[in-house]
Every structure is written in C-alpha cells, then in structure tokens.
C-alpha cells in the first residue's frame, strides 16, 4: 500500500502487544480518512510480527470508508508478506460497516487443526501454516463483486430519498444507512423495499418511521450525525 496523502486530523490511536507469533493491536477513537496517518505505525507492527496481526476494534467509536480502506490496505500488505490480519473484536459501529460492505469475511482467519508434534508434546515446534494468498485474493474479489451487484439498487433508493425529501446525495446516503441500522435491515434489502414503493408496494411501517426520523435528524444536524447514525458517503471511499 503506498504512503497515503492525508489532510484530515487523526483521531485514532493504536496499541500493539505481542502475543506469541502474532501481535494484538487495540485501536481506539475514530477511524476515518485521518486514520491513514497510522499507516506507517501499522506497517511496522505487521513487519515485526511472525504470522500477522489480530485487531481489537471494540473501542473504535466511529468508522467510515476511509477507515475501512486503512484496514484493507493492512490486510493486503499482510498477504504480500504471507501473513494474515483478523478482527478479534469490534464495536457495533465497526461491525455494521463490515456487514454493509461485506468485508467481515476478509478478516476471519481459518484455524485448521494442528497436527501432533513429532515425538509428542516434547517434539519439535511446528511451523506456522502458510497463507493461501491466491485464495484470500479470490475471496476479496468475490466480496467486491457481491457489493457491486447490490449497489445499483442502493443508488436507486438513494435517488428516491433525494427526490422525495429534497436532500443532497450525501444526506440521502446518511438517511439510508441510519434506517438500515435502526431497523436491523441489510442496506440492499432496505433499498429494494423502498424501490417497491414506486410500483405501489407498501413500505413497512417501522421502515417508514425510521426513514422519517433519519430525515428529520439530517435536516436538523446535517450529514454529520452523532453516534450510530453517523456514517460516510460512498464518495469518500478511496
């Protein structure tokens, strides 16, 4: 991953603790575009680890596409070194971003059963299992393709919200993500329900109420909503 150019302030911190052949990295704060400033430190941690990094994101209170790009960049760098990056814990905000983008599976490491050491417990220490880089890259491509298949419906739904409530593209995106979170509905499923309204299908009452509430918040506070309603427009993704 090339050195990123960043101008936004970095509101995130990391703490690295070695754990055997791996390193546990605890992340705190806000993972947005400014988190790109952490890239040199993250790469140094990865370089020092034997088999990779396990991320603890439980104390990350905000994450958008810029922050996700930092995590994906770390994963690709790890694959280049024959290592892995996993997410061992995540806050609800991070978890939702991973679910919406289909990226969660990219940070789950398979743990195959380890064979018996030669000579029993006192035998030679086994070598770490090599990373199947081709398989990991295919998995990432599959996830991106899946996201691309659902994107057209989401874009249409965003257009519906823009036209119905007179919102900008970014504010309409915020409304969709907020309603998705608060109704526990995947974004592409919510988009299809809104598209159905064009053909006369009723919008579920809970969804209608959450969309109305999100529109009211956007109009009151703008696109920068606090707490779990705060998300980034896809236009901010690198």
mmCIF file of C-alpha atoms in Angstrom, residues 41-204:
data_model
loop_
_atom_site.group_PDB
_atom_site.id
_atom_site.type_symbol
_atom_site.label_atom_id
_atom_site.label_comp_id
_atom_site.label_asym_id
_atom_site.label_seq_id
_atom_site.Cartn_x
_atom_site.Cartn_y
_atom_site.Cartn_z
ATOM 1 C CA UNK A 41 2.954 2.515 12.526
ATOM 2 C CA UNK A 42 0.597 -0.288 11.482
ATOM 3 C CA UNK A 43 3.029 -1.481 8.823
ATOM 4 C CA UNK A 44 5.894 -1.500 11.318
ATOM 5 C CA UNK A 45 3.798 -3.612 13.707
ATOM 6 C CA UNK A 46 2.991 -6.027 10.882
ATOM 7 C CA UNK A 47 6.656 -6.261 9.879
ATOM 8 C CA UNK A 48 7.650 -7.233 13.422
ATOM 9 C CA UNK A 49 5.004 -9.961 13.762
ATOM 10 C CA UNK A 50 5.765 -13.533 12.726
ATOM 11 C CA UNK A 51 2.397 -14.569 11.297
ATOM 12 C CA UNK A 52 0.211 -11.458 11.372
ATOM 13 C CA UNK A 53 -1.981 -9.088 13.356
ATOM 14 C CA UNK A 54 -5.202 -9.516 15.339
ATOM 15 C CA UNK A 55 -7.232 -6.296 15.557
ATOM 16 C CA UNK A 56 -9.286 -5.332 18.602
ATOM 17 C CA UNK A 57 -11.687 -2.639 17.332
ATOM 18 C CA UNK A 58 -14.053 -2.686 20.294
ATOM 19 C CA UNK A 59 -13.094 0.860 21.322
ATOM 20 C CA UNK A 60 -13.462 2.403 17.853
ATOM 21 C CA UNK A 61 -16.444 4.745 18.176
ATOM 22 C CA UNK A 62 -16.620 5.758 14.511
ATOM 23 C CA UNK A 63 -15.573 4.081 11.269
ATOM 24 C CA UNK A 64 -16.263 5.056 7.683
ATOM 25 C CA UNK A 65 -14.993 4.061 4.251
ATOM 26 C CA UNK A 66 -11.696 5.871 4.845
ATOM 27 C CA UNK A 67 -11.052 3.818 7.970
ATOM 28 C CA UNK A 68 -12.073 0.609 6.230
ATOM 29 C CA UNK A 69 -9.582 1.374 3.445
ATOM 30 C CA UNK A 70 -6.806 1.532 6.062
ATOM 31 C CA UNK A 71 -7.779 -1.919 7.363
ATOM 32 C CA UNK A 72 -7.998 -3.359 3.847
ATOM 33 C CA UNK A 73 -4.614 -1.877 2.998
ATOM 34 C CA UNK A 74 -3.108 -3.548 6.065
ATOM 35 C CA UNK A 75 -4.669 -6.854 5.001
ATOM 36 C CA UNK A 76 -3.191 -6.638 1.505
ATOM 37 C CA UNK A 77 0.232 -5.777 2.901
ATOM 38 C CA UNK A 78 -0.036 -8.821 5.183
ATOM 39 C CA UNK A 79 -0.870 -11.074 2.230
ATOM 40 C CA UNK A 80 2.227 -9.791 0.427
ATOM 41 C CA UNK A 81 4.248 -10.975 3.435
ATOM 42 C CA UNK A 82 2.448 -14.322 3.726
ATOM 43 C CA UNK A 83 0.683 -13.194 6.912
ATOM 44 C CA UNK A 84 -2.941 -12.550 7.948
ATOM 45 C CA UNK A 85 -4.976 -9.795 9.603
ATOM 46 C CA UNK A 86 -8.028 -10.751 11.656
ATOM 47 C CA UNK A 87 -10.645 -8.802 13.599
ATOM 48 C CA UNK A 88 -10.975 -10.417 17.029
ATOM 49 C CA UNK A 89 -13.459 -7.844 18.409
ATOM 50 C CA UNK A 90 -15.357 -4.867 17.012
ATOM 51 C CA UNK A 91 -17.682 -2.154 18.244
ATOM 52 C CA UNK A 92 -21.251 -2.018 16.848
ATOM 53 C CA UNK A 93 -20.233 0.841 14.559
ATOM 54 C CA UNK A 94 -17.332 -1.100 13.036
ATOM 55 C CA UNK A 95 -19.393 -4.274 12.877
ATOM 56 C CA UNK A 96 -22.075 -2.503 10.890
ATOM 57 C CA UNK A 97 -19.548 -1.128 8.380
ATOM 58 C CA UNK A 98 -18.083 -4.617 7.913
ATOM 59 C CA UNK A 99 -21.565 -6.059 7.391
ATOM 60 C CA UNK A 100 -22.730 -3.350 4.974
ATOM 61 C CA UNK A 101 -19.621 -3.683 2.820
ATOM 62 C CA UNK A 102 -19.377 -7.479 3.028
ATOM 63 C CA UNK A 103 -15.830 -7.151 4.346
ATOM 64 C CA UNK A 104 -16.232 -9.133 7.562
ATOM 65 C CA UNK A 105 -15.282 -12.443 5.918
ATOM 66 C CA UNK A 106 -11.996 -10.916 4.771
ATOM 67 C CA UNK A 107 -10.806 -10.594 8.361
ATOM 68 C CA UNK A 108 -11.761 -14.058 9.606
ATOM 69 C CA UNK A 109 -8.850 -16.480 9.672
ATOM 70 C CA UNK A 110 -9.388 -20.186 9.293
ATOM 71 C CA UNK A 111 -7.875 -22.111 12.182
ATOM 72 C CA UNK A 112 -7.157 -25.631 10.909
ATOM 73 C CA UNK A 113 -6.467 -28.321 13.480
ATOM 74 C CA UNK A 114 -2.782 -28.540 14.193
ATOM 75 C CA UNK A 115 -1.112 -31.909 13.694
ATOM 76 C CA UNK A 116 0.637 -33.685 16.527
ATOM 77 C CA UNK A 117 4.173 -32.521 17.024
ATOM 78 C CA UNK A 118 6.791 -35.143 16.196
ATOM 79 C CA UNK A 119 7.562 -37.100 19.327
ATOM 80 C CA UNK A 120 4.537 -35.764 21.241
ATOM 81 C CA UNK A 121 4.450 -32.632 23.386
ATOM 82 C CA UNK A 122 8.199 -32.541 23.692
ATOM 83 C CA UNK A 123 8.842 -32.746 19.977
ATOM 84 C CA UNK A 124 9.932 -30.073 17.575
ATOM 85 C CA UNK A 125 7.812 -26.949 17.400
ATOM 86 C CA UNK A 126 5.585 -26.939 14.317
ATOM 87 C CA UNK A 127 5.965 -24.300 11.653
ATOM 88 C CA UNK A 128 3.160 -21.769 11.025
ATOM 89 C CA UNK A 129 0.774 -22.765 8.251
ATOM 90 C CA UNK A 130 1.463 -20.740 5.077
ATOM 91 C CA UNK A 131 -1.194 -18.302 3.914
ATOM 92 C CA UNK A 132 -3.033 -19.224 0.728
ATOM 93 C CA UNK A 133 -2.621 -15.804 -0.888
ATOM 94 C CA UNK A 134 -4.466 -16.751 -4.090
ATOM 95 C CA UNK A 135 -7.477 -17.943 -2.107
ATOM 96 C CA UNK A 136 -7.519 -14.790 0.033
ATOM 97 C CA UNK A 137 -7.394 -12.540 -3.024
ATOM 98 C CA UNK A 138 -10.196 -14.529 -4.699
ATOM 99 C CA UNK A 139 -12.276 -14.109 -1.557
ATOM 100 C CA UNK A 140 -11.734 -10.352 -1.636
ATOM 101 C CA UNK A 141 -12.739 -10.174 -5.307
ATOM 102 C CA UNK A 142 -15.889 -12.212 -4.577
ATOM 103 C CA UNK A 143 -16.853 -9.813 -1.802
ATOM 104 C CA UNK A 144 -16.331 -6.801 -4.051
ATOM 105 C CA UNK A 145 -18.406 -8.375 -6.815
ATOM 106 C CA UNK A 146 -21.205 -9.076 -4.342
ATOM 107 C CA UNK A 147 -21.146 -5.437 -3.257
ATOM 108 C CA UNK A 148 -21.259 -4.287 -6.890
ATOM 109 C CA UNK A 149 -24.354 -6.416 -7.571
ATOM 110 C CA UNK A 150 -26.271 -4.711 -4.770
ATOM 111 C CA UNK A 151 -25.012 -1.195 -5.489
ATOM 112 C CA UNK A 152 -27.478 -0.321 -8.326
ATOM 113 C CA UNK A 153 -30.500 -0.909 -6.061
ATOM 114 C CA UNK A 154 -28.921 1.203 -3.326
ATOM 115 C CA UNK A 155 -28.221 4.038 -5.760
ATOM 116 C CA UNK A 156 -31.834 3.988 -6.973
ATOM 117 C CA UNK A 157 -33.108 4.061 -3.388
ATOM 118 C CA UNK A 158 -30.835 6.990 -2.637
ATOM 119 C CA UNK A 159 -32.305 8.801 -5.626
ATOM 120 C CA UNK A 160 -35.797 8.109 -4.286
ATOM 121 C CA UNK A 161 -34.898 9.634 -0.922
ATOM 122 C CA UNK A 162 -33.274 12.634 -2.613
ATOM 123 C CA UNK A 163 -36.345 13.306 -4.750
ATOM 124 C CA UNK A 164 -38.891 12.619 -2.006
ATOM 125 C CA UNK A 165 -37.299 14.805 0.673
ATOM 126 C CA UNK A 166 -35.194 17.271 -1.312
ATOM 127 C CA UNK A 167 -31.910 16.030 0.152
ATOM 128 C CA UNK A 168 -28.380 16.005 -1.206
ATOM 129 C CA UNK A 169 -26.775 12.718 -2.273
ATOM 130 C CA UNK A 170 -24.674 12.599 0.922
ATOM 131 C CA UNK A 171 -27.642 13.331 3.197
ATOM 132 C CA UNK A 172 -29.747 10.702 1.411
ATOM 133 C CA UNK A 173 -26.963 8.143 1.963
ATOM 134 C CA UNK A 174 -26.921 9.035 5.659
ATOM 135 C CA UNK A 175 -30.690 8.501 5.840
ATOM 136 C CA UNK A 176 -30.436 5.059 4.205
ATOM 137 C CA UNK A 177 -27.621 3.868 6.475
ATOM 138 C CA UNK A 178 -29.317 5.215 9.593
ATOM 139 C CA UNK A 179 -32.619 3.495 8.715
ATOM 140 C CA UNK A 180 -30.699 0.294 7.900
ATOM 141 C CA UNK A 181 -29.014 0.299 11.312
ATOM 142 C CA UNK A 182 -32.124 1.153 13.299
ATOM 143 C CA UNK A 183 -34.294 -1.493 11.611
ATOM 144 C CA UNK A 184 -31.527 -4.130 11.541
ATOM 145 C CA UNK A 185 -32.020 -4.499 7.799
ATOM 146 C CA UNK A 186 -29.220 -5.004 5.289
ATOM 147 C CA UNK A 187 -28.814 -1.932 3.136
ATOM 148 C CA UNK A 188 -29.588 -3.656 -0.165
ATOM 149 C CA UNK A 189 -32.749 -5.226 1.310
ATOM 150 C CA UNK A 190 -33.908 -1.838 2.573
ATOM 151 C CA UNK A 191 -33.229 -0.365 -0.867
ATOM 152 C CA UNK A 192 -35.427 -2.964 -2.551
ATOM 153 C CA UNK A 193 -38.285 -2.225 -0.146
ATOM 154 C CA UNK A 194 -38.091 1.477 -0.982
ATOM 155 C CA UNK A 195 -37.956 0.698 -4.707
ATOM 156 C CA UNK A 196 -41.094 -1.409 -4.336
ATOM 157 C CA UNK A 197 -42.983 1.699 -3.247
ATOM 158 C CA UNK A 198 -42.599 3.055 -6.785
ATOM 159 C CA UNK A 199 -44.801 0.210 -8.009
ATOM 160 C CA UNK A 200 -47.357 0.620 -5.236
ATOM 161 C CA UNK A 201 -45.984 -1.852 -2.689
ATOM 162 C CA UNK A 202 -46.451 -0.620 0.897
ATOM 163 C CA UNK A 203 -43.365 0.385 2.829
ATOM 164 C CA UNK A 204 -43.221 -1.416 6.219
#
